[in-house]
Amino acid sequence: MASEAEIQAMRRAIGLAARGLPTALPNPVVGCVLLDPDGSVVAEGWHDHAGGPHAEVVALTAAGERARGTTAVVTLEPCNHTGRTGPCSEALLKAGVVRVVIAVPDPSDAASGGAARLEQAGVDVEVGVLTAEAEQGLEPGEGNEVWLTAVRQQRPFVTWKFAATLDGRVAAQDGTSQWITSVEARSDVHRLRAQVDTMLVGVGTVLADDPLLTVRDAEGSPLTRQPLRVVADTHGRTPQDARIRGNDAPTWIATGAEVGTTADGAIDLPALMQQLYARERRHVLLEGGPRLAGAMVEAGLVDRVVAYLAPALLGAGPNALMDAGITTIADVWRLDLTDVRRIGGDVRVLARPRPR
Ligand code: AOF
Ligand code: ZN
């Protein structure tokens, strides 16, 4: 049984882990707290970026000799492999840690086995402390859900974002769409973009809006780390002078010829997701349009929905979601609300699909 001090330390470690959110990809976010036998904190650490030291190693380094005899409280099972860095299981053993408390087992084939290795070496191991909190985060969207889902499904986690009027429209009848939501909602979208490694749009959106799809800070300057921009473009219709092709950020125009097509001739979206995973992409922000969103929903490739709803009405024009293969109310796609808040003059809804 985990002690009260260990549970408190795990909550702290989950908070620390979230500090790695924008930069840890394609790695998980991980936090670690080392406790004395009397429950006081000796040192702490989190995983900042892939290639950098793991959370455990950061905490062990900070503790130095004081690590001996401590309990390590970690949000993810310590790795047991040499990837960009060495195995945390061995580092913990070498430092003389006597007990390890873990929130979530590592689902990856390459790195798992740390808990077994530690136990076999005589360390007291406990798995399953604050598991849900570590996956979901203390704040919505700040846990390890993205990375865990990606590894479990062997495809990137997909967040579908749209901005619509109260009657669900993303553009007017004549196709004009700027700007449905407030400036505050638009800067929130840039914060969202900064947390992913990939942005996906359909070629229809490129042809209609010619989006740049870069991430900018509050002052409007581009960030140094820009997500990969991907266009789902079955027949290669992206114009040569489209803004998305510019060298502001990396771009992949994914065509049917390259990725593969389904029986009805459309780009094979599960194959596209697998190829992105193979390129170490773990979090895709799907930004439209309605047709691609419909196909992604139909293919079961949406893991989180972020909707910005403006108190405005259009009465005509395209809806956020088209043709998701749902024809009768019994098949309605139900979501669970995870967060609702006011952003500027708009409402932001976070929702998670229920398994179908
Ligand atoms: C941990 N602690 O802080 C992290 C872990 O290439 P590497 O060396 O960075 O290893 C990446 C893999 O290690 C990653 O896919 C995941 O399985 C695990 N991440 N493990 O013990 C950490 N970031
Ligand atoms: Zn590790």
Tab-separated table of C-alpha atoms and ligand atoms in Angstrom:
chain	number	residue	atom	x	y	z
A	1	MET	CA	0.000	0.000	0.000
A	2	ALA	CA	1.269	3.430	-0.920
A	3	SER	CA	1.590	5.806	2.038
A	4	GLU	CA	-0.079	9.195	2.232
A	5	ALA	CA	3.337	10.819	1.589
A	6	GLU	CA	3.826	8.655	-1.516
A	7	ILE	CA	0.391	9.533	-2.909
A	8	GLN	CA	1.117	13.211	-2.321
A	9	ALA	CA	4.515	12.802	-4.017
A	10	MET	CA	2.829	11.105	-6.986
A	11	ARG	CA	0.487	14.076	-7.354
A	12	ARG	CA	3.536	16.339	-7.306
A	13	ALA	CA	5.298	14.100	-9.894
A	14	ILE	CA	2.267	14.283	-12.227
A	15	GLY	CA	2.411	18.078	-12.002
A	16	LEU	CA	6.154	18.053	-12.719
A	17	ALA	CA	5.659	15.728	-15.707
A	18	ALA	CA	3.364	18.274	-17.374
A	19	ARG	CA	6.276	20.736	-17.588
A	20	GLY	CA	7.634	18.575	-20.421
A	21	LEU	CA	4.393	18.863	-22.394
A	22	PRO	CA	5.349	20.856	-25.452
A	23	THR	CA	8.876	19.475	-25.778
A	24	ALA	CA	8.912	15.822	-24.666
A	25	LEU	CA	7.350	14.489	-27.891
A	26	PRO	CA	7.910	11.898	-29.312
A	27	ASN	CA	8.618	10.820	-25.724
A	28	PRO	CA	6.132	10.628	-22.845
A	29	VAL	CA	5.851	13.227	-20.094
A	30	VAL	CA	7.328	11.789	-16.887
A	31	GLY	CA	7.866	13.144	-13.394
A	32	CYS	CA	9.844	11.649	-10.500
A	33	VAL	CA	10.083	12.488	-6.776
A	34	LEU	CA	12.578	10.848	-4.377
A	35	LEU	CA	11.383	10.446	-0.782
A	36	ASP	CA	13.266	9.769	2.440
A	37	PRO	CA	11.976	6.906	4.631
A	38	ASP	CA	10.247	9.570	6.761
A	39	GLY	CA	8.369	10.829	3.684
A	40	SER	CA	10.228	14.088	3.083
A	41	VAL	CA	11.241	15.099	-0.452
A	42	VAL	CA	14.937	14.547	-1.291
A	43	ALA	CA	14.903	15.555	-4.956
A	44	GLU	CA	12.657	15.743	-7.996
A	45	GLY	CA	12.851	15.830	-11.772
A	46	TRP	CA	10.937	15.619	-15.029
A	47	HIS	CA	11.675	14.603	-18.603
A	48	ASP	CA	12.119	17.788	-20.592
A	49	HIS	CA	12.819	16.651	-24.153
A	50	ALA	CA	13.600	13.514	-26.176
A	51	GLY	CA	17.347	12.970	-26.079
A	52	GLY	CA	17.604	14.649	-22.676
A	53	PRO	CA	17.865	12.724	-19.382
A	54	HIS	CA	14.824	10.811	-18.130
A	55	ALA	CA	12.915	12.061	-15.083
A	56	GLU	CA	14.489	9.474	-12.766
A	57	VAL	CA	18.020	10.395	-13.845
A	58	VAL	CA	17.336	14.103	-13.326
A	59	ALA	CA	16.110	13.397	-9.771
A	60	LEU	CA	18.953	10.953	-9.002
A	61	THR	CA	21.548	13.446	-10.238
A	62	ALA	CA	20.057	16.197	-8.080
A	63	ALA	CA	20.074	13.880	-5.036
A	64	GLY	CA	23.612	12.526	-5.480
A	65	GLU	CA	24.602	10.382	-2.471
A	66	ARG	CA	21.320	11.229	-0.725
A	67	ALA	CA	19.506	8.954	-3.185
A	68	ARG	CA	20.610	5.874	-1.228
A	69	GLY	CA	17.728	4.316	0.718
A	70	THR	CA	15.057	6.535	-0.859
A	71	THR	CA	11.733	5.666	-2.476
A	72	ALA	CA	11.349	6.788	-6.099
A	73	VAL	CA	7.822	7.896	-6.983
A	74	VAL	CA	7.484	7.888	-10.811
A	75	THR	CA	4.533	8.581	-13.119
A	76	LEU	CA	5.665	5.972	-15.700
A	77	GLU	CA	7.359	2.612	-15.228
A	78	PRO	CA	11.138	3.199	-15.348
A	79	CYS	CA	12.552	2.160	-18.705
A	80	ASN	CA	14.658	-0.954	-19.033
A	81	HIS	CA	16.372	-0.213	-22.318
A	82	THR	CA	19.032	1.917	-23.943
A	83	GLY	CA	17.361	4.311	-26.354
A	84	ARG	CA	18.690	7.840	-26.720
A	85	THR	CA	19.745	7.418	-23.068
A	86	GLY	CA	20.462	4.511	-20.709
A	87	PRO	CA	18.047	2.343	-18.659
A	88	CYS	CA	16.474	4.032	-15.629
A	89	SER	CA	16.005	0.650	-13.906
A	90	GLU	CA	19.805	0.241	-13.683
A	91	ALA	CA	20.312	3.874	-12.650
A	92	LEU	CA	17.846	3.439	-9.758
A	93	LEU	CA	19.566	0.204	-8.636
A	94	LYS	CA	23.019	1.737	-8.811
A	95	ALA	CA	21.891	4.729	-6.749
A	96	GLY	CA	20.587	2.428	-3.993
A	97	VAL	CA	16.865	3.226	-4.259
A	98	VAL	CA	14.962	0.673	-2.123
A	99	ARG	CA	11.346	1.175	-3.215
A	100	VAL	CA	9.729	2.342	-6.474
A	101	VAL	CA	6.115	3.545	-6.713
A	102	ILE	CA	4.716	3.706	-10.275
A	103	ALA	CA	1.506	5.217	-11.692
A	104	VAL	CA	1.348	3.603	-15.159
A	105	PRO	CA	3.217	0.653	-16.733
A	106	ASP	CA	5.234	1.487	-19.881
A	107	PRO	CA	3.240	-0.047	-22.791
A	108	SER	CA	6.117	0.060	-25.287
A	109	ASP	CA	7.847	-3.197	-26.230
A	110	ALA	CA	11.255	-1.544	-26.323
A	111	ALA	CA	11.335	0.104	-22.904
A	112	SER	CA	9.023	-1.979	-20.654
A	113	GLY	CA	10.253	-4.489	-18.076
A	114	GLY	CA	11.721	-1.970	-15.645
A	115	ALA	CA	9.372	-2.964	-12.811
A	116	ALA	CA	10.225	-6.656	-13.203
A	117	ARG	CA	13.942	-5.914	-13.371
A	118	LEU	CA	13.805	-3.845	-10.175
A	119	GLU	CA	11.768	-6.459	-8.323
A	120	GLN	CA	14.119	-9.190	-9.368
A	121	ALA	CA	16.990	-7.138	-7.930
A	122	GLY	CA	15.207	-6.953	-4.573
A	123	VAL	CA	13.571	-3.523	-4.826
A	124	ASP	CA	10.067	-3.156	-3.404
A	125	VAL	CA	7.845	-2.166	-6.383
A	126	GLU	CA	4.267	-0.922	-6.377
A	127	VAL	CA	2.385	-0.218	-9.633
A	128	GLY	CA	-0.967	1.544	-10.011
A	129	VAL	CA	-0.862	4.618	-7.760
A	130	LEU	CA	-2.947	7.547	-9.169
A	131	THR	CA	-3.052	5.823	-12.561
A	132	ALA	CA	-6.028	7.804	-13.899
A	133	GLU	CA	-4.542	11.135	-12.780
A	134	ALA	CA	-1.227	10.322	-14.483
A	135	GLU	CA	-3.028	9.458	-17.726
A	136	GLN	CA	-5.474	12.370	-17.717
A	137	GLY	CA	-3.374	15.033	-15.969
A	138	LEU	CA	-4.259	17.266	-13.038
A	139	GLU	CA	-5.538	19.780	-15.618
A	140	PRO	CA	-7.441	18.543	-18.692
A	141	GLY	CA	-5.054	17.517	-21.472
A	142	GLU	CA	-1.936	17.661	-19.285
A	143	GLY	CA	-1.394	13.967	-18.565
A	144	ASN	CA	0.313	11.214	-20.503
A	145	GLU	CA	-2.835	10.212	-22.404
A	146	VAL	CA	-1.485	11.324	-25.769
A	147	TRP	CA	1.703	9.267	-25.660
A	148	LEU	CA	0.078	6.243	-23.996
A	149	THR	CA	-2.725	6.130	-26.579
A	150	ALA	CA	-0.249	6.508	-29.430
A	151	VAL	CA	1.957	3.649	-28.234
A	152	ARG	CA	-0.985	1.384	-27.424
A	153	GLN	CA	-2.599	1.977	-30.835
A	154	GLN	CA	0.634	2.302	-32.831
A	155	ARG	CA	-0.632	5.505	-34.430
A	156	PRO	CA	-0.573	9.152	-33.351
A	157	PHE	CA	-3.171	10.469	-30.886
A	158	VAL	CA	-5.592	12.691	-32.821
A	159	THR	CA	-7.104	15.892	-31.458
A	160	TRP	CA	-9.806	17.289	-33.717
A	161	LYS	CA	-10.267	21.021	-33.361
A	162	PHE	CA	-12.925	23.197	-34.947
A	163	ALA	CA	-14.390	26.662	-34.519
A	164	ALA	CA	-18.077	27.056	-35.295
A	165	THR	CA	-21.157	29.150	-34.763
A	166	LEU	CA	-23.825	27.986	-32.326
A	167	ASP	CA	-25.574	26.304	-35.245
A	168	GLY	CA	-22.402	24.330	-35.910
A	169	ARG	CA	-21.284	26.092	-39.085
A	170	VAL	CA	-17.620	26.625	-39.895
A	171	ALA	CA	-18.122	28.958	-42.861
A	172	ALA	CA	-20.839	31.037	-44.486
A	173	GLN	CA	-22.769	29.916	-47.559
A	174	ASP	CA	-20.356	31.819	-49.853
A	175	GLY	CA	-17.367	30.029	-48.280
A	176	THR	CA	-16.018	32.931	-46.217
A	177	SER	CA	-14.916	31.757	-42.776
A	178	GLN	CA	-12.647	34.357	-41.143
A	179	TRP	CA	-13.163	35.046	-38.235
A	180	ILE	CA	-15.925	33.126	-36.522
A	181	THR	CA	-14.358	33.145	-33.043
A	182	SER	CA	-12.752	35.853	-30.916
A	183	VAL	CA	-9.068	36.751	-30.891
A	184	GLU	CA	-8.733	35.013	-27.488
A	185	ALA	CA	-9.996	31.731	-28.957
A	186	ARG	CA	-7.561	32.087	-31.833
A	187	SER	CA	-4.592	32.500	-29.502
A	188	ASP	CA	-5.825	29.481	-27.557
A	189	VAL	CA	-5.582	27.546	-30.839
A	190	HIS	CA	-1.933	28.579	-31.098
A	191	ARG	CA	-1.335	27.217	-27.579
A	192	LEU	CA	-2.958	23.970	-28.737
A	193	ARG	CA	-0.794	23.844	-31.864
A	194	ALA	CA	2.325	24.340	-29.734
A	195	GLN	CA	1.531	21.071	-27.915
A	196	VAL	CA	1.364	18.812	-30.974
A	197	ASP	CA	4.018	17.569	-33.398
A	198	THR	CA	1.767	17.379	-36.468
A	199	MET	CA	-1.114	19.347	-37.994
A	200	LEU	CA	-3.391	17.748	-40.551
A	201	VAL	CA	-5.763	19.358	-43.058
A	202	GLY	CA	-7.586	18.138	-46.124
A	203	VAL	CA	-6.765	19.515	-49.567
A	204	GLY	CA	-10.226	21.108	-49.651
A	205	THR	CA	-9.187	23.411	-46.810
A	206	VAL	CA	-5.956	24.303	-48.608
A	207	LEU	CA	-7.886	25.177	-51.769
A	208	ALA	CA	-10.564	27.146	-49.882
A	209	ASP	CA	-8.515	29.031	-47.254
A	210	ASP	CA	-4.825	28.729	-48.259
A	211	PRO	CA	-3.833	28.411	-44.556
A	212	LEU	CA	-0.240	28.930	-43.398
A	213	LEU	CA	-0.621	26.537	-40.432
A	214	THR	CA	2.276	27.706	-38.336
A	215	VAL	CA	2.439	28.231	-34.578
A	216	ARG	CA	2.867	31.782	-33.385
A	217	ASP	CA	3.310	33.208	-29.895
A	218	ALA	CA	1.121	35.845	-28.245
A	219	GLU	CA	3.019	38.606	-30.117
A	220	GLY	CA	2.487	36.863	-33.443
A	221	SER	CA	6.087	35.687	-33.938
A	222	PRO	CA	6.602	32.107	-35.144
A	223	LEU	CA	7.950	29.601	-32.564
A	224	THR	CA	11.264	27.890	-33.300
A	225	ARG	CA	9.727	24.433	-32.972
A	226	GLN	CA	7.067	24.100	-35.684
A	227	PRO	CA	4.869	20.996	-36.059
A	228	LEU	CA	4.913	19.074	-39.345
A	229	ARG	CA	2.122	20.274	-41.650
A	230	VAL	CA	0.389	17.425	-43.454
A	231	VAL	CA	-2.125	17.752	-46.283
A	232	ALA	CA	-4.334	14.719	-47.000
A	233	ASP	CA	-4.340	15.169	-50.769
A	234	THR	CA	-5.488	12.008	-52.579
A	235	HIS	CA	-4.985	13.338	-56.113
A	236	GLY	CA	-2.161	15.816	-55.501
A	237	ARG	CA	-4.211	18.996	-55.973
A	238	THR	CA	-2.239	21.256	-53.601
A	239	PRO	CA	-1.217	24.293	-55.699
A	240	GLN	CA	2.508	24.891	-56.172
A	241	ASP	CA	2.178	28.358	-54.664
A	242	ALA	CA	0.048	27.291	-51.670
A	243	ARG	CA	1.227	29.026	-48.498
A	244	ILE	CA	1.478	25.663	-46.727
A	245	ARG	CA	4.346	24.708	-49.064
A	246	GLY	CA	6.463	27.639	-47.877
A	247	ASN	CA	9.571	27.052	-45.794
A	248	ASP	CA	8.096	28.522	-42.594
A	249	ALA	CA	7.693	24.932	-41.321
A	250	PRO	CA	8.147	21.360	-42.602
A	251	THR	CA	5.359	20.070	-44.867
A	252	TRP	CA	4.255	16.711	-46.202
A	253	ILE	CA	1.742	16.656	-49.060
A	254	ALA	CA	0.493	13.095	-48.544
A	255	THR	CA	-1.008	11.739	-51.773
A	256	GLY	CA	-2.962	8.574	-52.426
A	257	ALA	CA	-0.169	7.285	-54.661
A	258	GLU	CA	2.301	7.569	-51.797
A	259	VAL	CA	0.186	6.455	-48.848
A	260	GLY	CA	-2.283	4.083	-50.508
A	261	THR	CA	-6.000	4.393	-51.225
A	262	THR	CA	-9.169	2.687	-50.038
A	263	ALA	CA	-11.559	0.747	-52.292
A	264	ASP	CA	-13.483	3.953	-53.125
A	265	GLY	CA	-10.302	5.775	-54.165
A	266	ALA	CA	-9.813	8.034	-51.136
A	267	ILE	CA	-6.520	8.316	-49.269
A	268	ASP	CA	-6.104	5.477	-46.754
A	269	LEU	CA	-6.272	7.366	-43.455
A	270	PRO	CA	-5.238	4.483	-41.138
A	271	ALA	CA	-2.197	3.970	-43.411
A	272	LEU	CA	-1.439	7.697	-43.238
A	273	MET	CA	-1.575	7.527	-39.440
A	274	GLN	CA	0.740	4.489	-39.383
A	275	GLN	CA	3.243	6.260	-41.617
A	276	LEU	CA	3.175	9.294	-39.338
A	277	TYR	CA	3.783	7.002	-36.343
A	278	ALA	CA	6.733	5.457	-38.151
A	279	ARG	CA	8.074	9.003	-38.572
A	280	GLU	CA	7.900	9.363	-34.759
A	281	ARG	CA	4.793	11.572	-34.838
A	282	ARG	CA	2.684	11.078	-31.691
A	283	HIS	CA	0.104	13.901	-31.653
A	284	VAL	CA	-1.858	15.077	-34.685
A	285	LEU	CA	-4.037	18.177	-34.542
A	286	LEU	CA	-6.774	17.697	-37.141
A	287	GLU	CA	-7.820	21.157	-38.283
A	288	GLY	CA	-10.405	20.341	-40.943
A	289	GLY	CA	-12.085	20.542	-43.182
A	290	PRO	CA	-15.473	18.941	-42.554
A	291	ARG	CA	-15.005	16.184	-45.125
A	292	LEU	CA	-11.647	14.999	-43.765
A	293	ALA	CA	-13.015	15.259	-40.213
A	294	GLY	CA	-15.961	13.080	-41.246
A	295	ALA	CA	-13.657	10.461	-42.736
A	296	MET	CA	-11.419	10.498	-39.654
A	297	VAL	CA	-14.419	10.086	-37.343
A	298	GLU	CA	-15.785	7.272	-39.495
A	299	ALA	CA	-12.392	5.534	-39.388
A	300	GLY	CA	-12.343	5.802	-35.573
A	301	LEU	CA	-9.279	8.036	-35.685
A	302	VAL	CA	-10.379	10.874	-33.379
A	303	ASP	CA	-9.334	10.695	-29.707
A	304	ARG	CA	-10.204	14.174	-28.425
A	305	VAL	CA	-12.480	16.956	-29.627
A	306	VAL	CA	-11.799	20.639	-28.994
A	307	ALA	CA	-14.695	22.831	-30.112
A	308	TYR	CA	-14.696	26.621	-30.004
A	309	LEU	CA	-18.277	27.804	-30.198
A	310	ALA	CA	-19.018	31.423	-30.984
A	311	PRO	CA	-22.316	33.003	-29.903
A	312	ALA	CA	-23.219	33.662	-33.540
A	313	LEU	CA	-25.564	32.121	-36.087
A	314	LEU	CA	-25.275	31.658	-39.847
A	315	GLY	CA	-28.241	29.532	-40.823
A	316	ALA	CA	-26.458	28.262	-43.927
A	317	GLY	CA	-22.973	27.057	-44.853
A	318	PRO	CA	-20.935	23.924	-44.167
A	319	ASN	CA	-21.089	22.178	-40.796
A	320	ALA	CA	-18.008	21.213	-38.805
A	321	LEU	CA	-18.540	17.539	-39.588
A	322	MET	CA	-19.761	16.089	-42.873
A	323	ASP	CA	-20.669	12.563	-43.718
A	324	ALA	CA	-19.229	10.585	-40.822
A	325	GLY	CA	-21.166	7.490	-41.865
A	326	ILE	CA	-23.912	8.059	-39.288
A	327	THR	CA	-27.456	7.793	-40.660
A	328	THR	CA	-29.669	6.935	-37.716
A	329	ILE	CA	-29.939	8.281	-34.174
A	330	ALA	CA	-29.048	4.906	-32.714
A	331	ASP	CA	-25.576	5.371	-34.218
A	332	VAL	CA	-25.093	8.901	-32.833
A	333	TRP	CA	-21.495	9.463	-31.750
A	334	ARG	CA	-21.594	10.176	-28.014
A	335	LEU	CA	-18.777	12.009	-26.291
A	336	ASP	CA	-17.961	12.599	-22.623
A	337	LEU	CA	-17.388	16.219	-21.647
A	338	THR	CA	-13.987	16.699	-20.053
A	339	ASP	CA	-13.946	20.488	-19.775
A	340	VAL	CA	-16.117	23.488	-20.602
A	341	ARG	CA	-14.841	27.034	-20.227
A	342	ARG	CA	-15.291	30.522	-21.506
A	343	ILE	CA	-12.451	31.843	-23.705
A	344	GLY	CA	-12.910	35.508	-24.548
A	345	GLY	CA	-16.424	35.792	-25.914
A	346	ASP	CA	-16.598	32.116	-26.927
A	347	VAL	CA	-17.046	28.755	-25.245
A	348	ARG	CA	-14.419	26.008	-25.461
A	349	VAL	CA	-15.620	22.431	-25.092
A	350	LEU	CA	-13.220	19.518	-24.567
A	351	ALA	CA	-14.733	16.085	-25.075
A	352	ARG	CA	-13.552	12.520	-25.306
A	353	PRO	CA	-15.265	9.955	-27.553
A	354	ARG	CA	-16.857	7.016	-25.828
A	355	PRO	CA	-15.612	3.737	-27.197
A	356	ARG	CA	-17.975	2.515	-29.922
B	1	AOF	C1	11.499	6.623	-18.156
B	1	AOF	N1	11.625	7.908	-17.741
B	1	AOF	O1	11.550	10.078	-18.106
B	1	AOF	C2	10.977	8.663	-19.893
B	1	AOF	C3	10.793	7.309	-20.286
B	1	AOF	O2	15.117	7.399	-26.330
B	1	AOF	P1	15.009	7.537	-24.860
B	1	AOF	O3	16.236	7.027	-24.145
B	1	AOF	O4	14.641	8.927	-24.412
B	1	AOF	O5	13.846	6.559	-24.394
B	1	AOF	C4	12.520	6.834	-24.760
B	1	AOF	C5	11.604	5.779	-24.227
B	1	AOF	O6	11.778	5.623	-22.812
B	1	AOF	C6	10.136	6.164	-24.428
B	1	AOF	O7	9.634	5.657	-25.634
B	1	AOF	C7	9.458	5.545	-23.207
B	1	AOF	O8	9.169	4.170	-23.409
B	1	AOF	C8	10.529	5.696	-22.148
B	1	AOF	N2	10.391	7.024	-21.538
B	1	AOF	N3	11.043	6.340	-19.391
B	1	AOF	O9	11.836	5.701	-17.412
B	1	AOF	C9	11.387	8.929	-18.541
B	1	AOF	N4	10.773	9.691	-20.749
B	2	ZN	ZN	14.224	5.888	-18.521
